[in-house]
Amino acid sequence: MIKQWLVATALAASVVGGATASDSPYLTGREQLMMLADNNPAELTEWRGEDLFHEPRGPKNVSLEQCDFGLGPGVLEGAYVQMPRYFEDTGRVMDLESRLIHCMKTLQGFTEEDDPIARKHSSDTREADLTALYTYIAAQSNGMAWDPPMDHPMERLTRDAGEVLFYRRAGNMDFGCVSCHSEPRKRIRLSFLPVVSHQEEWSKAVSWPAYRIGHGVVRSSQHRVRGCYYQMRQAGVKFGSDASIAILSYWTDQARGGEATLPDLKR
Amino acid sequence: MTNKTRHVTYMGLALSAGLLAGCVQVGEQSDDEPDLTEMSAEEYAEYLIFESNSFKLDQEVQEGGTARERMQQDELQRLCSDTRNRPHGEVANRIVAMARESFEYPEGGIQLGDWEKGAELARSGYGYRIGHNYDNPERTVGGNCYACHQMDPEELAYGNIGPSLSNYGELRGNTEAVRRFVYEMIYNPHAYFPCTAMPRMGHNGFLEQESISHIMAYLLDPESPVNARKVDPDVEMDPASAPAGDTGF
């Protein structure tokens, strides 16, 4: 019954959305993901993030409502799909997570050591505030097209360097991002891998935050980048570092025009 | 070589900027730093890795030294990155020649070990991971073969980045020529497939000689489930219907 429904949905999607949808194993290969797609536990995280965003917090006891994510103070709609971007006030290309930390420091007065900033990722027992805030803000771009700005020279250089990093093989397993994300229909064990050149797959793949069923919590793009460098046996990449943002810049640019699913549900 | 030269240039740039600014703030750029927009994408990428405090470069690693050395490319890695794994003509010849020169064979010839140990090693992806977690150097390093290859036809959780190796020994036998080819493929596969995605398990010191002999037994021993099971090759198994295993990825 469910299978028939899935097949019907897939067929309908391929008719409506074009020819590519149904033949991507990354997008359709996991039935349990498709069945859960309408019941994403990340919504709970998003709601908590909404409360945290509007609540006066930190030593300065102010909310994040005046934080500028690139489209002006407090403008959240469409902000995330237009990141990473260059910010004049910091002189850096920043992703959403590092921009959030910047605002939590400058507006609210939190320091690097305070738990809302220090706790970068969620655990079984405690969800990181940062993840909740990130999920809420990202969700305000749900369904929009990825569209990172490339006006500033540092935005372009960051993306181009991210591309070099993507293809750069190193470490004692000789891996680079390219090792897993260049050929269609490939798997590691049972996990289908998204391909950077396949816009539909890739725009779904870079749709972080996502509730990861295998982890039982919501994960971020920074968490994904860290996991890839770890598996590649290369050096640990630091949270919010310029190299991590270069990777994000390249991968978001590769998804340009594709639809963002925010928050997403992943295996 | 060019990498080294570049690297030195950045150190110089970063140093002079550091002196001017007094102290270079982590992750924050100031006007005193070198003009990054003057750099090419390749130069900026190297700067990001080695000079921007983006990676935990000082972490000690089990092969000796630090994570910094892991990030430095050798010639093979550089050639494959630059050609995006599609080397042509002389570059491909160079890669094949380097790989052939890299072969080191076990004393006493290439022997098959214990396929049961090989089965465990083929499934294990443990070893050499660093960063936020650290693989225990005391534990045996796995070959992680199933991440990319089908082997035992009854194991459903196999990847497909590499070709299926099911019935490998059954199809090819266990002659000295076959053993030598399999050993060399594990040791440094670029001798046969320049810029393949497969790691140089032997050349990089990832797998010990003994582990290679066990994995080879798993592939070639007639008793190994890789060869002893008969599966109808026309019936394709559906990996999506199998239970999910935690691959760690």
Coordinates of C-alpha atoms in Angstrom, one line a residue, chain B:
Chain B
M1 CA 58.1 21.3 -4.9
T2 CA 56.1 24.2 -6.1
N3 CA 53.9 23.6 -3.1
K4 CA 56.8 24.0 -0.8
T5 CA 57.9 27.2 -2.4
R6 CA 54.4 28.6 -2.1
H7 CA 54.1 27.5 1.4
V8 CA 57.3 29.4 2.3
T9 CA 55.9 32.5 0.6
Y10 CA 52.8 32.4 2.8
M11 CA 54.8 31.9 5.9
G12 CA 56.7 35.1 4.9
L13 CA 53.5 37.0 4.2
A14 CA 51.8 35.8 7.4
L15 CA 54.9 36.5 9.4
S16 CA 55.3 40.1 8.2
A17 CA 51.6 40.7 8.7
G18 CA 51.9 39.3 12.2
L19 CA 54.7 41.6 13.0
L20 CA 52.8 44.6 11.7
A21 CA 49.6 43.8 13.5
G22 CA 51.4 42.7 16.6
C23 CA 49.1 39.8 16.9
V24 CA 46.9 38.1 14.3
Q25 CA 43.5 37.4 15.6
V26 CA 42.1 34.0 15.1
G27 CA 39.5 33.9 12.4
E28 CA 39.3 37.7 12.2
Q29 CA 40.9 39.6 9.3
S30 CA 42.3 43.0 9.7
D31 CA 43.6 45.6 7.2
D32 CA 47.1 44.7 8.2
E33 CA 47.0 41.2 6.8
P34 CA 48.2 40.4 3.3
D35 CA 45.8 41.4 0.6
L36 CA 44.1 38.0 0.1
T37 CA 42.4 39.1 -3.1
E38 CA 45.8 39.2 -4.7
M39 CA 46.0 35.5 -4.4
S40 CA 44.9 32.9 -6.9
A41 CA 42.3 30.3 -5.7
E42 CA 45.1 27.7 -5.4
E43 CA 47.2 30.1 -3.3
Y44 CA 44.3 31.0 -1.1
A45 CA 43.4 27.4 -0.6
E46 CA 46.9 26.6 0.6
Y47 CA 46.8 29.7 2.8
L48 CA 43.5 28.5 4.3
I49 CA 44.9 25.1 5.1
F50 CA 48.3 26.2 6.6
E51 CA 48.0 29.8 7.7
S52 CA 44.4 30.6 8.6
N53 CA 44.1 28.6 11.8
S54 CA 41.3 26.6 10.1
F55 CA 42.6 23.1 11.0
K56 CA 44.0 21.4 14.1
L57 CA 47.4 21.1 12.5
D58 CA 49.4 20.6 15.7
Q59 CA 47.5 17.4 16.7
E60 CA 49.9 14.5 17.1
V61 CA 49.3 11.5 14.9
Q62 CA 50.0 7.8 15.4
E63 CA 52.4 7.5 12.4
G64 CA 54.6 10.2 14.0
G65 CA 54.6 14.0 13.5
T66 CA 51.5 16.0 13.4
A67 CA 48.3 16.5 11.4
R68 CA 50.1 19.2 9.4
E69 CA 52.1 16.6 7.5
R70 CA 48.8 14.8 6.7
M71 CA 47.6 18.0 4.9
Q72 CA 50.8 18.3 2.9
Q73 CA 50.4 16.7 -0.5
D74 CA 52.9 14.3 -2.0
E75 CA 53.4 14.3 -5.8
L76 CA 50.7 11.7 -6.5
Q77 CA 48.1 13.6 -4.5
R78 CA 49.1 16.9 -6.1
L79 CA 49.0 15.5 -9.7
C80 CA 45.6 13.9 -9.2
S81 CA 44.1 17.0 -7.5
D82 CA 45.4 19.2 -10.3
T83 CA 44.0 17.0 -13.0
R84 CA 40.8 16.3 -11.1
N85 CA 41.7 12.6 -11.3
R86 CA 41.8 12.5 -15.1
P87 CA 45.5 12.5 -15.8
H88 CA 46.4 12.2 -19.5
G89 CA 49.5 11.3 -21.4
E90 CA 52.7 12.0 -19.6
V91 CA 51.1 12.7 -16.3
A92 CA 49.4 9.3 -16.3
N93 CA 52.7 7.7 -17.3
R94 CA 54.5 9.5 -14.5
I95 CA 51.9 8.4 -12.0
V96 CA 52.1 4.7 -13.1
A97 CA 55.9 4.8 -13.0
M98 CA 56.0 6.3 -9.5
A99 CA 53.5 3.7 -8.3
R100 CA 55.6 0.8 -9.8
E101 CA 58.7 2.2 -8.1
S102 CA 56.9 2.3 -4.8
F103 CA 56.2 -1.4 -4.5
E104 CA 57.8 -3.2 -1.6
Y105 CA 57.1 -6.8 -1.2
P106 CA 56.9 -8.9 2.0
E107 CA 60.0 -10.9 2.9
G108 CA 59.5 -14.6 1.9
G109 CA 57.1 -13.7 -1.0
I110 CA 53.4 -12.8 -1.1
Q111 CA 51.5 -15.3 1.0
L112 CA 47.9 -15.7 1.9
G113 CA 47.0 -15.3 5.6
D114 CA 43.9 -16.2 7.5
W115 CA 40.6 -15.4 5.6
E116 CA 38.6 -15.2 8.8
K117 CA 40.8 -12.4 10.1
G118 CA 40.6 -10.8 6.6
A119 CA 36.8 -10.9 6.9
E120 CA 37.0 -8.7 10.0
L121 CA 39.6 -6.4 8.5
A122 CA 37.5 -5.9 5.4
R123 CA 34.5 -4.8 7.4
S124 CA 36.4 -2.5 9.8
G125 CA 36.8 1.2 9.1
Y126 CA 38.8 1.8 12.2
G127 CA 42.1 3.6 12.3
Y128 CA 43.9 6.9 11.8
R129 CA 40.9 9.2 12.2
I130 CA 41.9 12.4 14.0
G131 CA 40.3 15.7 14.9
H132 CA 37.4 15.8 17.4
N133 CA 37.8 12.1 18.1
Y134 CA 40.9 10.1 17.9
D135 CA 41.2 6.4 16.9
N136 CA 43.1 4.4 19.4
P137 CA 46.5 3.5 17.9
E138 CA 46.5 0.2 19.9
R139 CA 43.5 -1.1 18.0
T140 CA 44.0 -3.0 14.7
V141 CA 43.5 -0.8 11.6
G142 CA 40.8 -2.0 9.3
G143 CA 40.9 -2.0 5.5
N144 CA 37.4 -0.7 5.2
C145 CA 36.9 -2.7 1.9
Y146 CA 33.1 -3.0 2.2
A147 CA 32.8 0.8 2.2
C148 CA 33.4 0.6 -1.6
H149 CA 33.4 -3.1 -2.7
Q150 CA 31.0 -6.0 -2.7
M151 CA 32.9 -9.1 -1.4
D152 CA 30.9 -11.9 0.4
P153 CA 27.7 -12.1 -1.7
E154 CA 25.7 -12.5 1.4
E155 CA 26.9 -9.2 3.0
L156 CA 24.3 -6.7 1.9
A157 CA 25.9 -3.6 3.3
Y158 CA 28.5 -3.0 0.7
G159 CA 29.4 0.2 -1.2
N160 CA 29.9 0.5 -5.0
I161 CA 32.5 3.1 -5.5
G162 CA 34.9 0.3 -6.5
P163 CA 34.0 -2.8 -8.5
S164 CA 32.4 -5.9 -7.0
L165 CA 35.0 -8.4 -5.8
S166 CA 32.5 -11.2 -5.2
N167 CA 33.9 -14.6 -6.2
Y168 CA 37.2 -12.9 -6.9
G169 CA 39.4 -15.9 -6.3
E170 CA 36.9 -18.3 -7.8
L171 CA 37.0 -16.4 -11.1
R172 CA 40.7 -15.8 -11.2
G173 CA 42.4 -18.6 -9.3
N174 CA 45.2 -18.3 -6.9
T175 CA 48.3 -18.3 -9.0
E176 CA 51.4 -16.3 -8.2
A177 CA 50.5 -13.8 -10.9
V178 CA 47.1 -13.2 -9.4
R179 CA 48.5 -12.9 -5.9
R180 CA 51.1 -10.4 -7.1
F181 CA 48.4 -8.3 -8.9
V182 CA 46.1 -8.3 -5.8
Y183 CA 49.0 -7.3 -3.6
E184 CA 50.1 -4.5 -5.8
M185 CA 46.5 -3.3 -6.1
I186 CA 46.2 -3.1 -2.4
Y187 CA 49.7 -1.6 -2.0
N188 CA 49.5 1.1 -4.6
P189 CA 46.6 0.8 -7.1
H190 CA 47.8 3.8 -9.2
A191 CA 50.2 1.5 -11.0
Y192 CA 47.1 0.1 -12.8
F193 CA 44.5 2.9 -12.4
P194 CA 46.2 6.3 -12.2
C195 CA 44.3 8.6 -9.9
T196 CA 41.9 5.9 -8.7
A197 CA 39.8 6.8 -5.6
M198 CA 41.3 3.8 -3.8
P199 CA 43.8 4.6 -1.1
R200 CA 47.4 3.4 -1.3
M201 CA 46.9 1.0 1.6
G202 CA 50.5 -0.4 1.6
H203 CA 52.5 2.6 0.3
N204 CA 50.8 5.0 2.8
G205 CA 51.6 2.6 5.7
F206 CA 47.8 2.3 6.4
L207 CA 47.8 -1.5 6.5
E208 CA 50.5 -3.7 7.8
Q209 CA 51.9 -6.6 5.8
E210 CA 50.1 -9.1 8.0
S211 CA 46.8 -7.4 7.5
I212 CA 47.3 -7.3 3.7
S213 CA 47.9 -11.1 3.8
H214 CA 44.7 -11.7 5.7
I215 CA 42.6 -9.5 3.4
M216 CA 44.2 -11.3 0.4
A217 CA 43.2 -14.6 1.9
Y218 CA 39.6 -13.3 2.2
L219 CA 39.7 -12.5 -1.5
L220 CA 41.5 -15.5 -2.9
D221 CA 41.2 -18.5 -0.5
P222 CA 38.7 -21.0 -1.9
E223 CA 37.2 -21.5 1.6
S224 CA 36.5 -17.8 2.1
P225 CA 32.8 -16.8 1.8
V226 CA 33.9 -14.4 -1.0
N227 CA 34.4 -17.5 -3.1
A228 CA 32.6 -20.4 -1.5
R229 CA 29.1 -19.0 -1.9
K230 CA 27.3 -19.4 -5.2
V231 CA 25.0 -16.6 -6.1
D232 CA 23.0 -16.2 -9.3
P233 CA 24.8 -13.2 -10.9
D234 CA 21.6 -12.2 -12.8
V235 CA 19.7 -11.6 -9.6
E236 CA 20.5 -8.1 -8.3
M237 CA 20.2 -7.6 -4.6
D238 CA 18.5 -4.4 -3.5
P239 CA 20.7 -2.8 -0.9
A240 CA 18.0 -0.3 0.0
S241 CA 15.9 -3.1 1.5
A242 CA 18.6 -4.2 3.8
P243 CA 18.8 -3.0 7.4
A244 CA 20.9 0.1 7.9
G245 CA 24.3 -0.4 9.4
D246 CA 26.1 2.4 11.1
T247 CA 28.9 3.2 8.7
G248 CA 30.0 6.2 10.7
F249 CA 29.8 8.5 7.7

